[in-house]
mmCIF file of C-alpha atoms in Angstrom:
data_model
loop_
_atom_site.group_PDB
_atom_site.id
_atom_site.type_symbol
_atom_site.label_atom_id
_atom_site.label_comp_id
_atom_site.label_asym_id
_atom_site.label_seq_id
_atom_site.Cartn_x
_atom_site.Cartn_y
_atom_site.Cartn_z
ATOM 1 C CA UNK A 1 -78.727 -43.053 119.536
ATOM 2 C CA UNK A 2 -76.005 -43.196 116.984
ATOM 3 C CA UNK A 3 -73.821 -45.625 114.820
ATOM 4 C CA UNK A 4 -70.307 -44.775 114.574
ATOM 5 C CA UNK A 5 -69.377 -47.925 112.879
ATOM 6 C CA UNK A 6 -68.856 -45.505 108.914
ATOM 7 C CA UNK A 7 -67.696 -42.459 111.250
ATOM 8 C CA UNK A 8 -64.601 -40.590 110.821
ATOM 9 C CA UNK A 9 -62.981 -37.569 111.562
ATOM 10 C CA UNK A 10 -63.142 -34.695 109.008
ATOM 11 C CA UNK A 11 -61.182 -31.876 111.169
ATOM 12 C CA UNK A 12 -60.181 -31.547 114.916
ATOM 13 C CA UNK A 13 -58.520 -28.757 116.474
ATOM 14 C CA UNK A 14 -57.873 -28.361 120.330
ATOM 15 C CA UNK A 15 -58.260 -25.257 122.413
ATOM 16 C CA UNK A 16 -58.110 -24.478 125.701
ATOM 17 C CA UNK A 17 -60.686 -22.380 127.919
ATOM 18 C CA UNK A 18 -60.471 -19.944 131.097
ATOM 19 C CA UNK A 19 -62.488 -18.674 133.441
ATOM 20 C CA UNK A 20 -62.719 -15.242 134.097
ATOM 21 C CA UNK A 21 -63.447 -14.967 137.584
ATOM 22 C CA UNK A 22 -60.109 -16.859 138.397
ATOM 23 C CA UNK A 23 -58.594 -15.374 135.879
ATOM 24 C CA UNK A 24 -57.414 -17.673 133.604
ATOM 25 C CA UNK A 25 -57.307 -16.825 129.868
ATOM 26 C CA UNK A 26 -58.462 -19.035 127.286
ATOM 27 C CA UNK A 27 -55.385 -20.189 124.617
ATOM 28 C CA UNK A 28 -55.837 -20.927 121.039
ATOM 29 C CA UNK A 29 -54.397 -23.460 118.496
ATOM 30 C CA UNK A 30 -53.852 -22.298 115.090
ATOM 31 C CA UNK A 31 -53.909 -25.558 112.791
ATOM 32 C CA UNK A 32 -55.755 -28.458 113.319
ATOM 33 C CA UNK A 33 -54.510 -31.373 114.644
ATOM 34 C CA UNK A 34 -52.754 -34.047 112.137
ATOM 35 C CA UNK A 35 -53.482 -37.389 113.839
ATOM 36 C CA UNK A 36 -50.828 -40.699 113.770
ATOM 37 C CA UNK A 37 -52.830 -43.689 113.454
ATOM 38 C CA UNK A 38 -52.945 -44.728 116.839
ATOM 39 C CA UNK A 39 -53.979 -41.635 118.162
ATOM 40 C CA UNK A 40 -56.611 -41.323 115.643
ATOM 41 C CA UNK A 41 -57.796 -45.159 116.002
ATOM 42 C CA UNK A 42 -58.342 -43.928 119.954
ATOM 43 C CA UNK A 43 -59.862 -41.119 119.801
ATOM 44 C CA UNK A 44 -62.733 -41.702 117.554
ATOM 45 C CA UNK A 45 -64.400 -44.103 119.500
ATOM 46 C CA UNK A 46 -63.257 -42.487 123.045
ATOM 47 C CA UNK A 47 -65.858 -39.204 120.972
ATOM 48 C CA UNK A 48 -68.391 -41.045 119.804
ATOM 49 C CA UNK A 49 -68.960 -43.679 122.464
ATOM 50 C CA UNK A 50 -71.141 -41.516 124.454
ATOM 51 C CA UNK A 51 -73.429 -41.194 122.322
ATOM 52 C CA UNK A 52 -74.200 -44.635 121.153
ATOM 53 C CA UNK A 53 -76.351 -45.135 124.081
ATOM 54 C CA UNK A 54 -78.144 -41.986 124.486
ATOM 55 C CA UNK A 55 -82.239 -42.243 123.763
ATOM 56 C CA UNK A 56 -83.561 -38.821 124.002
ATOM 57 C CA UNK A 57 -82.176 -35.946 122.039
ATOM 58 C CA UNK A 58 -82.422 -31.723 122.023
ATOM 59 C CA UNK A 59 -82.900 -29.206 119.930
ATOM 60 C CA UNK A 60 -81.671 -25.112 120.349
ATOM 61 C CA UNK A 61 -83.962 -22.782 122.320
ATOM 62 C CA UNK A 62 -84.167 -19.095 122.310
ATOM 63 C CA UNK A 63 -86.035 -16.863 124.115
ATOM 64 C CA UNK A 64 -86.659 -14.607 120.884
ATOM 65 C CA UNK A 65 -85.774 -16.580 117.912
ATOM 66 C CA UNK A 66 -83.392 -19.660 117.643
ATOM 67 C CA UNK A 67 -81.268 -17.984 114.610
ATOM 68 C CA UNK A 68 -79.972 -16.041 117.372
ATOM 69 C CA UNK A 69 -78.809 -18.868 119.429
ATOM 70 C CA UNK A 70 -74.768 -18.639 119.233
ATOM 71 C CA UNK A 71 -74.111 -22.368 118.594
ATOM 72 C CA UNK A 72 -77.063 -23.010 116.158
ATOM 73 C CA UNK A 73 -75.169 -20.080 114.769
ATOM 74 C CA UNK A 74 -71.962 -21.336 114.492
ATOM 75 C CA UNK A 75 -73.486 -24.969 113.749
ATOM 76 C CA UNK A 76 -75.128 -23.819 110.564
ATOM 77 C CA UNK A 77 -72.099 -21.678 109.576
ATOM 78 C CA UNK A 78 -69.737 -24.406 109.802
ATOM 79 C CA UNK A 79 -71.982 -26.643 107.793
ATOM 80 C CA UNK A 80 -71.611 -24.238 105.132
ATOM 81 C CA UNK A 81 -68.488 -23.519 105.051
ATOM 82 C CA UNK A 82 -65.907 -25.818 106.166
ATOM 83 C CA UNK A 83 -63.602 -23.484 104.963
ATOM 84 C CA UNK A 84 -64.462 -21.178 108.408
ATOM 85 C CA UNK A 85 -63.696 -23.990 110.762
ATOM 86 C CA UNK A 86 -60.397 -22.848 112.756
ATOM 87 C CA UNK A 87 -61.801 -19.219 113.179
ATOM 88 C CA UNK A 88 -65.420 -20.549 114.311
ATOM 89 C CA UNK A 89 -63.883 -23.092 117.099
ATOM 90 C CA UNK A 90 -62.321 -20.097 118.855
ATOM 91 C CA UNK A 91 -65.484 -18.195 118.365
ATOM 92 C CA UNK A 92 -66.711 -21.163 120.183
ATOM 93 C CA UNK A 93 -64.546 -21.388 122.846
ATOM 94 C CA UNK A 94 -64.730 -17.618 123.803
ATOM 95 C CA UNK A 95 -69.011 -18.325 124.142
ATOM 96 C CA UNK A 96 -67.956 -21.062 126.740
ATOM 97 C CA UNK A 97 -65.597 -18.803 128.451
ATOM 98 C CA UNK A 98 -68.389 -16.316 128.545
ATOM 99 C CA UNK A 99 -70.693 -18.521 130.535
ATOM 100 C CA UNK A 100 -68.292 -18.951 133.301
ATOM 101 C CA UNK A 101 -70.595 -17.366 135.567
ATOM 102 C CA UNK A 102 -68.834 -18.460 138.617
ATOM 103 C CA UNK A 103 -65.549 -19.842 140.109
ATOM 104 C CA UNK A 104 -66.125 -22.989 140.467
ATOM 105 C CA UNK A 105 -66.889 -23.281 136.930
ATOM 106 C CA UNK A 106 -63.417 -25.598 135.800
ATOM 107 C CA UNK A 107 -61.006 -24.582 132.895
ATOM 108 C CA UNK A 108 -60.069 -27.643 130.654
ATOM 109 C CA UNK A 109 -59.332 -28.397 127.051
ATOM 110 C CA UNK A 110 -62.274 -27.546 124.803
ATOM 111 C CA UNK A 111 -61.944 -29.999 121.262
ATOM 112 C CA UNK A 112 -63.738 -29.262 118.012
ATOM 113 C CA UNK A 113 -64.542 -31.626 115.618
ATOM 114 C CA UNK A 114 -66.192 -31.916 112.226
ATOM 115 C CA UNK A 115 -67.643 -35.516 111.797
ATOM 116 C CA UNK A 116 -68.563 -36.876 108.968
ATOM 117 C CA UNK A 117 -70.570 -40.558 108.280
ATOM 118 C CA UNK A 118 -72.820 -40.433 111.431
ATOM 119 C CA UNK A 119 -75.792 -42.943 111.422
ATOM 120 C CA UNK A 120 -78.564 -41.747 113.181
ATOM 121 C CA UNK A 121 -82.324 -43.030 112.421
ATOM 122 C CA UNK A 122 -81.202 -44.982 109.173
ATOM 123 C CA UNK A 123 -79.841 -41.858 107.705
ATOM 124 C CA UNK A 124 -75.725 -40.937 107.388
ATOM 125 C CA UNK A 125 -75.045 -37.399 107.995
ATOM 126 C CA UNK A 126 -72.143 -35.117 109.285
ATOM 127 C CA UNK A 127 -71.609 -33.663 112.647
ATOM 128 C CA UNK A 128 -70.030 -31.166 114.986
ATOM 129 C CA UNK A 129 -68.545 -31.925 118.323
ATOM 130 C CA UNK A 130 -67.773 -30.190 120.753
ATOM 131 C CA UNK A 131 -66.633 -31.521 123.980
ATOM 132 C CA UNK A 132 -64.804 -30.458 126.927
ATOM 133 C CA UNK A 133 -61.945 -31.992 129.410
ATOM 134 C CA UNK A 134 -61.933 -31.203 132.463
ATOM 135 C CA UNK A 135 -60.408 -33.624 134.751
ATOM 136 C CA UNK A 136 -56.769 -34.646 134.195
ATOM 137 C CA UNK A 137 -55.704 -38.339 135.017
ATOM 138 C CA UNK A 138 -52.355 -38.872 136.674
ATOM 139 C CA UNK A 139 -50.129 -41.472 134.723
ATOM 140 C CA UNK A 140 -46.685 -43.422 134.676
ATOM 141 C CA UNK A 141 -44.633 -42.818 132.292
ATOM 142 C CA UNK A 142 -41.123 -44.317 131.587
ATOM 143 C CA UNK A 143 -37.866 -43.419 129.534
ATOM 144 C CA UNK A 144 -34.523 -44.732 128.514
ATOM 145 C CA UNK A 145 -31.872 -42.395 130.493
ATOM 146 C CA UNK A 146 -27.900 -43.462 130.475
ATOM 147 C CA UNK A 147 -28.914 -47.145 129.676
ATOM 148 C CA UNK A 148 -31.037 -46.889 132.736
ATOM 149 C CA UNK A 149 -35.425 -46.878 133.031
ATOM 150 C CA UNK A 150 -36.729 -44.581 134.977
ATOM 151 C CA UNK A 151 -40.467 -43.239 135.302
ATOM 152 C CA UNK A 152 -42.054 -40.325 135.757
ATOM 153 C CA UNK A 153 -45.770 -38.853 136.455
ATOM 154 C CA UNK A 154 -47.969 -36.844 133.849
ATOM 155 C CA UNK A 155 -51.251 -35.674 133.742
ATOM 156 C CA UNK A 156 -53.166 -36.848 130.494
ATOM 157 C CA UNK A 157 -56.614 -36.829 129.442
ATOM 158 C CA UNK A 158 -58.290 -40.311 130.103
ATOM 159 C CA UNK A 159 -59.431 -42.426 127.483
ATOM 160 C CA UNK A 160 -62.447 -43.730 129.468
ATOM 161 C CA UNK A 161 -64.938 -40.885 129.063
ATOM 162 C CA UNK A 162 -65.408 -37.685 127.802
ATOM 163 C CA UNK A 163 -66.497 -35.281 130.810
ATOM 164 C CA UNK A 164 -69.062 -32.689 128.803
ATOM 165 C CA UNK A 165 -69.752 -33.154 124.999
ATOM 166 C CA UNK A 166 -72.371 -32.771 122.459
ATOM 167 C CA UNK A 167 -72.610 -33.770 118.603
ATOM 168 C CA UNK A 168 -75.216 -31.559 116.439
ATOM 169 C CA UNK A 169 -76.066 -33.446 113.503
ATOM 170 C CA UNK A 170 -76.493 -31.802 110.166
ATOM 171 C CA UNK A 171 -79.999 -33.030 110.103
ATOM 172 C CA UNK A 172 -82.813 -31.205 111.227
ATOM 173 C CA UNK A 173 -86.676 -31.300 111.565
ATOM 174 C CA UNK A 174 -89.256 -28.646 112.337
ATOM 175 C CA UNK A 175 -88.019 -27.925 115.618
ATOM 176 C CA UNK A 176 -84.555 -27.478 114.489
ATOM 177 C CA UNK A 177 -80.857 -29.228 114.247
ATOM 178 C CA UNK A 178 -80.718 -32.899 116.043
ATOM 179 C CA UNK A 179 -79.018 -32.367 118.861
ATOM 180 C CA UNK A 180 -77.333 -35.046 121.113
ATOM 181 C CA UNK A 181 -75.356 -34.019 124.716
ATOM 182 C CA UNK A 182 -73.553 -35.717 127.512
ATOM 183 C CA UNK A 183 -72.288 -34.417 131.166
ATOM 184 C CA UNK A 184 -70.685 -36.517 133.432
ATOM 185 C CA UNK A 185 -69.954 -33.576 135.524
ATOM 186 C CA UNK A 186 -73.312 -32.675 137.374
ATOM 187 C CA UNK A 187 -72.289 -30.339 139.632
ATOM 188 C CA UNK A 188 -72.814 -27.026 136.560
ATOM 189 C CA UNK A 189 -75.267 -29.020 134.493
ATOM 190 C CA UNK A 190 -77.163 -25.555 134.145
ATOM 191 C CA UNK A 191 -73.776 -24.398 132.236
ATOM 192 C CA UNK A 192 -73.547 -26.657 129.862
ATOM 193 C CA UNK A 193 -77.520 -27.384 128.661
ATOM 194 C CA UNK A 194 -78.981 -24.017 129.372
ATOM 195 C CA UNK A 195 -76.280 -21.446 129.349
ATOM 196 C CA UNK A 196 -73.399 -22.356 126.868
ATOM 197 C CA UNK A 197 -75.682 -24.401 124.312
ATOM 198 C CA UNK A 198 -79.132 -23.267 125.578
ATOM 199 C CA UNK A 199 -81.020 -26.674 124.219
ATOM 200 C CA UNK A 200 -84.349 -28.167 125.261
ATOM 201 C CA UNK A 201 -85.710 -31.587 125.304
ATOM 202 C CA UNK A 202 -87.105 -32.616 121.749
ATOM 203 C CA UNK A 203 -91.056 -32.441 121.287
ATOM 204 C CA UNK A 204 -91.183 -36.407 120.609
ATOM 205 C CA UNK A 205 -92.284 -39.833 122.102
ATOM 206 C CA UNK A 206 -88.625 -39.640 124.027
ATOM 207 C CA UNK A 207 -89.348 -36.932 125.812
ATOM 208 C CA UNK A 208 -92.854 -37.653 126.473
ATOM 209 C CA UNK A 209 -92.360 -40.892 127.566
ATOM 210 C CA UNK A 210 -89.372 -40.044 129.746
ATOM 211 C CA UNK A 211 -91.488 -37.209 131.659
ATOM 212 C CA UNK A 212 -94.161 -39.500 132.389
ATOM 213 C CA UNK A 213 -92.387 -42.314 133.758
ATOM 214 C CA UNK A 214 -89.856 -39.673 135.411
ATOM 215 C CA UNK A 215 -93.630 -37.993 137.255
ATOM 216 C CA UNK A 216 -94.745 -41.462 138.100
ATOM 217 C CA UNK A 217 -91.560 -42.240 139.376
ATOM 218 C CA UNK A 218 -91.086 -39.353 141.606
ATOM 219 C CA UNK A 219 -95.138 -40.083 142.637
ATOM 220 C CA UNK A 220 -94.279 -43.749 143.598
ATOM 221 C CA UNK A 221 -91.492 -42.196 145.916
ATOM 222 C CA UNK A 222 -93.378 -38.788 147.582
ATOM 223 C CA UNK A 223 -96.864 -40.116 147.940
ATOM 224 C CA UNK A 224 -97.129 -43.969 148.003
ATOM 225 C CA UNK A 225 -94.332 -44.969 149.921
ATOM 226 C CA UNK A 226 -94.901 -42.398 152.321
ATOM 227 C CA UNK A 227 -98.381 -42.885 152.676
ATOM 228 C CA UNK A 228 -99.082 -46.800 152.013
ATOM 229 C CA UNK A 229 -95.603 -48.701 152.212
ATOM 230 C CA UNK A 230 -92.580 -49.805 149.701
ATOM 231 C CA UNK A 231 -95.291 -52.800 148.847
ATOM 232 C CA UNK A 232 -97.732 -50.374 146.946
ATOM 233 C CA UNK A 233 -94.610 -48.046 145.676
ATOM 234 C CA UNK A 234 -92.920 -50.840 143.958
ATOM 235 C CA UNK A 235 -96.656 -52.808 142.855
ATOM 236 C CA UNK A 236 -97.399 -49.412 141.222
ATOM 237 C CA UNK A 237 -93.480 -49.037 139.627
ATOM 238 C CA UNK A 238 -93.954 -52.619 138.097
ATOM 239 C CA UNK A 239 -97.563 -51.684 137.011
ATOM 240 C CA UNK A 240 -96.795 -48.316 135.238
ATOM 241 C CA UNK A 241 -93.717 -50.301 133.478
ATOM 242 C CA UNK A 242 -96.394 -53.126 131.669
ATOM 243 C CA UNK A 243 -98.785 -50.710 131.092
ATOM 244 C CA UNK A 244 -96.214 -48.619 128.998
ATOM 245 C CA UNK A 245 -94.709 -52.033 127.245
ATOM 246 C CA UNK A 246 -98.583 -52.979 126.616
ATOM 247 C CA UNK A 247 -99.574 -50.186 124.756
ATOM 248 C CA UNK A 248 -98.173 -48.231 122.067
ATOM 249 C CA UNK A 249 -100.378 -45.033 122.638
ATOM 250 C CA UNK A 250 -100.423 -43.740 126.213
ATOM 251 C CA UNK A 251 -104.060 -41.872 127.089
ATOM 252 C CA UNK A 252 -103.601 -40.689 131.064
ATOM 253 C CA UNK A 253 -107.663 -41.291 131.481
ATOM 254 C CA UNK A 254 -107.011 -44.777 130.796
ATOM 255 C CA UNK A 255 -103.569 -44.810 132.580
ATOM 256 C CA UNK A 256 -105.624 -44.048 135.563
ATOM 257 C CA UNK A 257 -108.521 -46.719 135.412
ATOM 258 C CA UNK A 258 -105.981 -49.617 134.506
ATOM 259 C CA UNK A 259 -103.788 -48.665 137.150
ATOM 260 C CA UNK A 260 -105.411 -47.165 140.421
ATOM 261 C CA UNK A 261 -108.409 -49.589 141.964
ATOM 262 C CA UNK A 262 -109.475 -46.977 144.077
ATOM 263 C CA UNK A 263 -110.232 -42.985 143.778
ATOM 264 C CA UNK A 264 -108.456 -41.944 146.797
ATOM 265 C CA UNK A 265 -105.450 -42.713 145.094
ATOM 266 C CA UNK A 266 -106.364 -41.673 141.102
ATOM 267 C CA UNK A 267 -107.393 -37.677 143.072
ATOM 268 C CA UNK A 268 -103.869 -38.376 144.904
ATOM 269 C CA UNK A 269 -102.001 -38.810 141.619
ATOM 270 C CA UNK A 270 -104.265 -35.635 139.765
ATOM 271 C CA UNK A 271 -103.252 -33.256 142.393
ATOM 272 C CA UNK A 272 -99.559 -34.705 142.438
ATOM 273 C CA UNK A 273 -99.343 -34.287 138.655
ATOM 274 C CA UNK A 274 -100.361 -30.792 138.237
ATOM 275 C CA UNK A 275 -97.746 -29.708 141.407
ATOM 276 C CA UNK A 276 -94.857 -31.421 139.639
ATOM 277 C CA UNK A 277 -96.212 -29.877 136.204
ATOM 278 C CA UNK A 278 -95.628 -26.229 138.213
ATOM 279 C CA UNK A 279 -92.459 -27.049 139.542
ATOM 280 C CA UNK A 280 -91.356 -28.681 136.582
ATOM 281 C CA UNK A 281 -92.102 -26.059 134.468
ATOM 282 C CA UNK A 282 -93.934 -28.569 131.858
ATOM 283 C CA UNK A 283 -97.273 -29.706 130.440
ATOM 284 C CA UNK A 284 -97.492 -33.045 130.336
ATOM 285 C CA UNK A 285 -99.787 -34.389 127.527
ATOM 286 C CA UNK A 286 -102.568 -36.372 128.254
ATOM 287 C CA UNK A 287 -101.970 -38.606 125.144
ATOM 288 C CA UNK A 288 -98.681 -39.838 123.419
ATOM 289 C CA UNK A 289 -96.539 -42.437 121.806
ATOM 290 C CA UNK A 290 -94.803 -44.570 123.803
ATOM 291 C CA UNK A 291 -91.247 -44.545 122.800
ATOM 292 C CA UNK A 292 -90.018 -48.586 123.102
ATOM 293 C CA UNK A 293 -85.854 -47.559 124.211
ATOM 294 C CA UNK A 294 -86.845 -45.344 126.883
ATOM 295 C CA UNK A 295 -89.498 -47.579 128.650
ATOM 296 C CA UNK A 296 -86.559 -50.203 128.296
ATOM 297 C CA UNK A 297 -83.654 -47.651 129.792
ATOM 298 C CA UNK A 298 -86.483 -46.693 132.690
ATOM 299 C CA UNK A 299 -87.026 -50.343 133.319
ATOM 300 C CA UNK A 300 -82.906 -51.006 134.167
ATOM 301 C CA UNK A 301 -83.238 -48.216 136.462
ATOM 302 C CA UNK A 302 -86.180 -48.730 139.156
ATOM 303 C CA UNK A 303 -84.970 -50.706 141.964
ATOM 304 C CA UNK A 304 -87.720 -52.892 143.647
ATOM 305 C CA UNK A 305 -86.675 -53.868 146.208
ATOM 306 C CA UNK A 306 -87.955 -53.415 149.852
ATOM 307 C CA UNK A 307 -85.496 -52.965 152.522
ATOM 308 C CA UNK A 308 -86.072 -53.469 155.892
ATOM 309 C CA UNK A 309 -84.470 -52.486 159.420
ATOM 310 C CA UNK A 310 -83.848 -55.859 160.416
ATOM 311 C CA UNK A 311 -81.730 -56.531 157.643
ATOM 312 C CA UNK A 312 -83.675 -58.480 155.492
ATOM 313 C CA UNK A 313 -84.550 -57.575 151.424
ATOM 314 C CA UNK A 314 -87.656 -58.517 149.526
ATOM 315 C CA UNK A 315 -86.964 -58.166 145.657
ATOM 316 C CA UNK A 316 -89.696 -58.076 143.627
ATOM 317 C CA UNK A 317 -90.215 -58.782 140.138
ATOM 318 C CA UNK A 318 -90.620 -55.593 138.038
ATOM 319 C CA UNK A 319 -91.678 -58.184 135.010
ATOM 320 C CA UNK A 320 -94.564 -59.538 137.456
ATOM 321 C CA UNK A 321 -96.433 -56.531 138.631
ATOM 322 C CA UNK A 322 -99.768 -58.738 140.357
ATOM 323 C CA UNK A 323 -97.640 -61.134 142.015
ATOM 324 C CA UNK A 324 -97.073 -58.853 144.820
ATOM 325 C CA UNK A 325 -100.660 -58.071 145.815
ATOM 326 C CA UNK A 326 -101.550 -61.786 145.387
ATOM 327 C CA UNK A 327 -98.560 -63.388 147.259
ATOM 328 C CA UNK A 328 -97.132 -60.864 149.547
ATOM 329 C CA UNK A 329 -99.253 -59.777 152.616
ATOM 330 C CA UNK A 330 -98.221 -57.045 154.782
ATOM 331 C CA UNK A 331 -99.963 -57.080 158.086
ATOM 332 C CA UNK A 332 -98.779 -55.598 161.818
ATOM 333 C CA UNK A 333 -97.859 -57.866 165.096
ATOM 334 C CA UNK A 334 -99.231 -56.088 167.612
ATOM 335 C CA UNK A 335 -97.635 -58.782 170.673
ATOM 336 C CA UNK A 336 -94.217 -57.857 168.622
ATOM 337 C CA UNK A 337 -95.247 -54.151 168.113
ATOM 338 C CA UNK A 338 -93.597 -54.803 164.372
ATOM 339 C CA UNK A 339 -94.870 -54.559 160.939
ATOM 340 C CA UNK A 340 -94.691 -58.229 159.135
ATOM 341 C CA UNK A 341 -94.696 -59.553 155.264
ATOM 342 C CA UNK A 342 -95.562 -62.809 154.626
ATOM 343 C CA UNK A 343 -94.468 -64.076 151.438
ATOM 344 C CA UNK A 344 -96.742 -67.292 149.795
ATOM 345 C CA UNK A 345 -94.811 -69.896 147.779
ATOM 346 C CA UNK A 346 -95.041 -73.627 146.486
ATOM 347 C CA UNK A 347 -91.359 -74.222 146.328
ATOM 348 C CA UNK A 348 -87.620 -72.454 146.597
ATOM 349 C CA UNK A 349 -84.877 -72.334 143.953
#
């Protein structure tokens, strides 16, 4: 999470990458770009605006030794030596046109940018972007032709968001430059994160916190609802969200006792957690900070509602999690051959 409010732009140059199984050649700009003002006063925020938002951050991976990593590389030689810029942005752009790895990988514009006044944890610091267009928006545009308007179509980058980008901060900690990165294109995430910038999740609270409510999530879905209903899925959901706002150290032993009234279910959630740890690839630690912003982002996200085949909704209340064992019953008519909830109240809004 960023502040762009003291942010400008240092340097920006625009290239334009291939893909070498279509065969399309990647195209180079010489100079930088000189902005007018309202270009400029656009495309700062259309940048940065991304990453205002954005909780948990990366840092570069190697398999070897992260000095060898191509855009740490080129990171820490352009913080050095500003001088380099124009030749290291095409250096850049050949990398990404190296990890085209398939067709359907999309050419686009690739822009590089040297930022400078970036707030990020109450410290200012300069950055490099590096983002890349690829989807084209279709626009009107009109002109003055023998005292006549007429209009035509272009194709123009949109203004609304940026569809792959990432800003590495110049400022680093003992895993390595701060790394921040955006896709709004899902369908080559594994081009972007693990083959053009090769990053990994950040050993912090973030990512801690985001891989345990992302396992109890996936839990909720795969094991309770399946097993015991869209009552006990969402109950648990609302549960695991106050236990996390609660307390400011997470211990899973005590996760466990507060949450689960039963064993059944605690040997349920064991076995689950050490499957998804496989699949995941991951350990997940059995004690951690919680990290405030992430428990808050999770919270926006977990529906709880319960939707049923006869067209009728029960929202719960994530804020509430013991209101819906103590007021909603969930029983079975067997004259009806239907599952019922009955809902208790003392009076309607």
């Amino acid at each position: 999470m960023i502040s762009r409010k003291n942010a400008s732009i240092s340097k920006f140059i625009i290239h334009k990458v291939g893909n070498k199984f279509n065969d399309t050649k990647n195209a180079f700009s010489d100079n930088i770009v000189d902005f007018d003002e309202a270009s400029y006063d656009l495309m700062l925020p259309f940048l940065l605006r991304p990453f205002g938002s954005l909780v948990q951050s990366y840092r570069f991976n190697h398999h070897a030794d992260i000095s060898l990593n191509e855009i740490n590389s080129y990171a820490t030689q352009l913080f050095n030596d500003e001088e380099a810029f124009i030749d290291i942005s095409k250096h850049i752009v050949t990398h990404l046109f190296e990890q085209s790895t398939s067709a359907n990988i999309k050419t686009g514009d690739v822009l590089v940018v040297m930022f400078e006044g970036i707030e990020y944890q109450d410290m200012t610091t300069n950055a490099i972007g590096i983002f890349k267009i690829e989807s084209k928006v279709n626009f009107f545009q009109t002109y003055l032709e023998n005292n006549s308007y007429d209009v035509l179509v272009q194709k123009g980058i949109s203004s609304k968001k940026v569809d792959k980008g990432c800003l590495i901060l110049n400022q680093s900690d003992t895993e390595g430059h701060v790394i921040l990165s955006v896709d709004n294109n899902s369908y080559d995430a594994q081009y972007w994160i693990n083959q053009f910038l090769n990053i990994k999740y950040a050993d912090d609270a973030n990512n801690h916190t985001q891989q345990y409510i992302e396992l109890c999530k996936e839990f909720s879905t795969e094991v309770l609802k399946t097993s015991y209903g869209a009552q006990e899925q969402n109950t648990f959901l609302a549960k695991t969200i106050d236990f996390f706002k609660e307390n400011e150290v997470v211990n899973v032993e005590r996760f466990k006792e507060d949450i689960f009234e039963g064993e059944k279910q605690i040997r349920q959630f064991e076995d689950y957690k050490k499957e998804y740890e496989g699949e995941q690839n991951l350990v997940i630690r059995n004690q951690f900070d919680v990290a405030e912003r992430v428990v808050t982002k999770e919270k926006k996200k977990i529906k709880t509602d319960i939707k049923l085949d006869t067209n009728i909704q029960i929202k719960l209340d994530i804020d509430a999690p013991d209101a819906s064992a103590e007021y909603l019953e969930r029983g079975y008519d067997g004259e009806k051959k239907m599952h019922y909830y009955k809902v208790f109240f003392n009076e309607e809004d």
